[in-house]
Amino acid sequence: MRGIVLATMMLGSLVLGSLAPAPVARAIDNGQFENVPPDVRAWFKSVIAPNGVPCCDVSDGHRTAYDVRNGTYWVPIEGRWMAVPERAIIRDRGNPVGEAVVWYVHHRGDIIISCFVPADAV
């Protein structure tokens, strides 16, 4: 009987733990972006990937160098060059910073490029 009660309590704890919300990654602005002009800040907030997903904010975008190899954009992220997937390339939102910007996230040990705006985007 005692074993059944203990097993029930453990199962209940496991179920409750699985119902807890997963942590969400949020952009952090510790004041390093306070000198960003309002129009540039608004642009960062307005950029949307071709699949309709918002790229996020000024603190999520990374100004970057880039290369074009056989018609594909490549960007350096954390020390390695990565191909930019076509679904992430945004060519119709302009680019007020004059440098390429890449948005990416870490997911299950991989880096996923969610958005990329080339320096010459119009």
PDB file of C-alpha atoms in Angstrom:
ATOM      1  CA  MET A   1       0.000   0.000   0.000  1.00  0.00           C
ATOM      2  CA  ARG A   2       2.774   2.375   0.943  1.00  0.00           C
ATOM      3  CA  GLY A   3       4.469   1.674  -2.416  1.00  0.00           C
ATOM      4  CA  ILE A   4       1.291   2.570  -4.301  1.00  0.00           C
ATOM      5  CA  VAL A   5       0.977   5.868  -2.430  1.00  0.00           C
ATOM      6  CA  LEU A   6       4.630   6.707  -3.099  1.00  0.00           C
ATOM      7  CA  ALA A   7       4.302   5.820  -6.797  1.00  0.00           C
ATOM      8  CA  THR A   8       1.133   7.927  -7.076  1.00  0.00           C
ATOM      9  CA  MET A   9       2.881  10.904  -5.452  1.00  0.00           C
ATOM     10  CA  MET A  10       5.868  10.570  -7.785  1.00  0.00           C
ATOM     11  CA  LEU A  11       3.619  10.308 -10.831  1.00  0.00           C
ATOM     12  CA  GLY A  12       1.645  13.355  -9.676  1.00  0.00           C
ATOM     13  CA  SER A  13       4.861  15.357  -9.260  1.00  0.00           C
ATOM     14  CA  LEU A  14       6.011  14.314 -12.714  1.00  0.00           C
ATOM     15  CA  VAL A  15       2.706  15.340 -14.303  1.00  0.00           C
ATOM     16  CA  LEU A  16       2.673  18.701 -12.514  1.00  0.00           C
ATOM     17  CA  GLY A  17       6.281  19.343 -13.506  1.00  0.00           C
ATOM     18  CA  SER A  18       5.503  18.660 -17.157  1.00  0.00           C
ATOM     19  CA  LEU A  19       2.656  21.174 -17.068  1.00  0.00           C
ATOM     20  CA  ALA A  20       4.944  24.012 -15.969  1.00  0.00           C
ATOM     21  CA  PRO A  21       5.544  26.527 -18.755  1.00  0.00           C
ATOM     22  CA  ALA A  22       8.836  26.215 -20.599  1.00  0.00           C
ATOM     23  CA  PRO A  23      11.276  29.091 -20.218  1.00  0.00           C
ATOM     24  CA  VAL A  24      11.069  31.663 -22.992  1.00  0.00           C
ATOM     25  CA  ALA A  25      14.129  33.400 -24.423  1.00  0.00           C
ATOM     26  CA  ARG A  26      13.620  37.137 -24.381  1.00  0.00           C
ATOM     27  CA  ALA A  27      15.694  39.923 -25.794  1.00  0.00           C
ATOM     28  CA  ILE A  28      17.564  41.898 -23.190  1.00  0.00           C
ATOM     29  CA  ASP A  29      18.221  45.593 -23.515  1.00  0.00           C
ATOM     30  CA  ASN A  30      20.590  46.638 -20.739  1.00  0.00           C
ATOM     31  CA  GLY A  31      20.804  50.169 -22.045  1.00  0.00           C
ATOM     32  CA  GLN A  32      23.292  49.363 -24.791  1.00  0.00           C
ATOM     33  CA  PHE A  33      20.699  50.370 -27.379  1.00  0.00           C
ATOM     34  CA  GLU A  34      19.622  53.655 -25.794  1.00  0.00           C
ATOM     35  CA  ASN A  35      21.385  55.722 -28.472  1.00  0.00           C
ATOM     36  CA  VAL A  36      19.649  53.948 -31.348  1.00  0.00           C
ATOM     37  CA  PRO A  37      17.533  56.511 -33.252  1.00  0.00           C
ATOM     38  CA  PRO A  38      13.757  55.944 -33.033  1.00  0.00           C
ATOM     39  CA  ASP A  39      13.412  55.265 -36.776  1.00  0.00           C
ATOM     40  CA  VAL A  40      16.085  52.549 -36.666  1.00  0.00           C
ATOM     41  CA  ARG A  41      14.556  51.039 -33.516  1.00  0.00           C
ATOM     42  CA  ALA A  42      11.146  51.012 -35.260  1.00  0.00           C
ATOM     43  CA  TRP A  43      12.679  49.302 -38.306  1.00  0.00           C
ATOM     44  CA  PHE A  44      14.141  46.507 -36.165  1.00  0.00           C
ATOM     45  CA  LYS A  45      10.739  45.960 -34.539  1.00  0.00           C
ATOM     46  CA  SER A  46       8.964  45.899 -37.921  1.00  0.00           C
ATOM     47  CA  VAL A  47      11.108  43.401 -39.836  1.00  0.00           C
ATOM     48  CA  ILE A  48       9.176  40.222 -40.620  1.00  0.00           C
ATOM     49  CA  ALA A  49      10.531  37.065 -42.260  1.00  0.00           C
ATOM     50  CA  PRO A  50       8.951  35.918 -45.542  1.00  0.00           C
ATOM     51  CA  ASN A  51       7.078  33.217 -43.582  1.00  0.00           C
ATOM     52  CA  GLY A  52       5.326  35.914 -41.508  1.00  0.00           C
ATOM     53  CA  VAL A  53       7.310  35.466 -38.292  1.00  0.00           C
ATOM     54  CA  PRO A  54       8.612  38.705 -36.707  1.00  0.00           C
ATOM     55  CA  CYS A  55      12.396  38.870 -36.507  1.00  0.00           C
ATOM     56  CA  CYS A  56      12.073  40.549 -33.096  1.00  0.00           C
ATOM     57  CA  ASP A  57      13.939  43.607 -31.906  1.00  0.00           C
ATOM     58  CA  VAL A  58      17.104  45.686 -32.038  1.00  0.00           C
ATOM     59  CA  SER A  59      18.704  43.567 -29.310  1.00  0.00           C
ATOM     60  CA  ASP A  60      18.086  40.361 -31.293  1.00  0.00           C
ATOM     61  CA  GLY A  61      19.608  41.450 -34.606  1.00  0.00           C
ATOM     62  CA  HIS A  62      23.350  41.190 -35.097  1.00  0.00           C
ATOM     63  CA  ARG A  63      25.182  43.404 -37.575  1.00  0.00           C
ATOM     64  CA  THR A  64      27.356  41.107 -39.606  1.00  0.00           C
ATOM     65  CA  ALA A  65      29.768  40.652 -42.450  1.00  0.00           C
ATOM     66  CA  TYR A  66      28.573  38.383 -45.221  1.00  0.00           C
ATOM     67  CA  ASP A  67      29.689  36.667 -48.369  1.00  0.00           C
ATOM     68  CA  VAL A  68      27.860  35.383 -51.440  1.00  0.00           C
ATOM     69  CA  ARG A  69      28.917  31.941 -52.629  1.00  0.00           C
ATOM     70  CA  ASN A  70      27.229  30.415 -55.677  1.00  0.00           C
ATOM     71  CA  GLY A  71      24.215  32.684 -55.177  1.00  0.00           C
ATOM     72  CA  THR A  72      23.837  31.874 -51.458  1.00  0.00           C
ATOM     73  CA  TYR A  73      24.431  34.329 -48.621  1.00  0.00           C
ATOM     74  CA  TRP A  74      26.862  33.180 -45.916  1.00  0.00           C
ATOM     75  CA  VAL A  75      27.328  34.854 -42.519  1.00  0.00           C
ATOM     76  CA  PRO A  76      29.792  34.283 -39.683  1.00  0.00           C
ATOM     77  CA  ILE A  77      28.020  33.276 -36.468  1.00  0.00           C
ATOM     78  CA  GLU A  78      30.004  32.492 -33.351  1.00  0.00           C
ATOM     79  CA  GLY A  79      33.162  31.750 -35.295  1.00  0.00           C
ATOM     80  CA  ARG A  80      31.764  29.658 -38.145  1.00  0.00           C
ATOM     81  CA  TRP A  81      30.354  30.562 -41.538  1.00  0.00           C
ATOM     82  CA  MET A  82      26.778  29.465 -42.089  1.00  0.00           C
ATOM     83  CA  ALA A  83      24.597  29.463 -45.201  1.00  0.00           C
ATOM     84  CA  VAL A  84      21.535  31.691 -44.903  1.00  0.00           C
ATOM     85  CA  PRO A  85      18.379  29.760 -45.808  1.00  0.00           C
ATOM     86  CA  GLU A  86      16.275  31.344 -48.554  1.00  0.00           C
ATOM     87  CA  ARG A  87      13.249  31.441 -46.185  1.00  0.00           C
ATOM     88  CA  ALA A  88      15.160  33.870 -43.934  1.00  0.00           C
ATOM     89  CA  ILE A  89      16.210  36.444 -46.553  1.00  0.00           C
ATOM     90  CA  ILE A  90      14.353  39.753 -46.435  1.00  0.00           C
ATOM     91  CA  ARG A  91      14.911  42.010 -49.425  1.00  0.00           C
ATOM     92  CA  ASP A  92      11.935  44.375 -49.320  1.00  0.00           C
ATOM     93  CA  ARG A  93      12.173  46.164 -45.943  1.00  0.00           C
ATOM     94  CA  GLY A  94      15.101  48.456 -46.650  1.00  0.00           C
ATOM     95  CA  ASN A  95      18.083  48.652 -44.332  1.00  0.00           C
ATOM     96  CA  PRO A  96      18.640  51.868 -42.378  1.00  0.00           C
ATOM     97  CA  VAL A  97      21.869  50.675 -40.732  1.00  0.00           C
ATOM     98  CA  GLY A  98      23.762  50.094 -44.000  1.00  0.00           C
ATOM     99  CA  GLU A  99      25.220  46.810 -42.736  1.00  0.00           C
ATOM    100  CA  ALA A 100      23.856  43.297 -43.063  1.00  0.00           C
ATOM    101  CA  VAL A 101      21.803  42.134 -40.082  1.00  0.00           C
ATOM    102  CA  VAL A 102      21.188  38.529 -39.054  1.00  0.00           C
ATOM    103  CA  TRP A 103      18.763  37.208 -36.453  1.00  0.00           C
ATOM    104  CA  TYR A 104      19.358  33.725 -35.083  1.00  0.00           C
ATOM    105  CA  VAL A 105      18.478  31.494 -32.158  1.00  0.00           C
ATOM    106  CA  HIS A 106      20.036  28.501 -30.469  1.00  0.00           C
ATOM    107  CA  HIS A 107      17.791  25.454 -30.624  1.00  0.00           C
ATOM    108  CA  ARG A 108      18.721  21.965 -29.427  1.00  0.00           C
ATOM    109  CA  GLY A 109      22.411  22.560 -29.945  1.00  0.00           C
ATOM    110  CA  ASP A 110      22.026  24.116 -33.384  1.00  0.00           C
ATOM    111  CA  ILE A 111      21.992  27.697 -34.582  1.00  0.00           C
ATOM    112  CA  ILE A 112      18.897  28.557 -36.592  1.00  0.00           C
ATOM    113  CA  ILE A 113      18.979  31.667 -38.783  1.00  0.00           C
ATOM    114  CA  SER A 114      15.508  33.167 -38.665  1.00  0.00           C
ATOM    115  CA  CYS A 115      16.046  36.420 -40.591  1.00  0.00           C
ATOM    116  CA  PHE A 116      18.711  38.071 -42.707  1.00  0.00           C
ATOM    117  CA  VAL A 117      18.716  41.531 -44.285  1.00  0.00           C
ATOM    118  CA  PRO A 118      21.604  42.210 -46.687  1.00  0.00           C
ATOM    119  CA  ALA A 119      23.407  45.532 -46.458  1.00  0.00           C
ATOM    120  CA  ASP A 120      21.942  46.627 -49.787  1.00  0.00           C
ATOM    121  CA  ALA A 121      18.328  45.565 -49.143  1.00  0.00           C
ATOM    122  CA  VAL A 122      15.827  47.949 -50.721  1.00  0.00           C
TER     123      VAL A 122
END
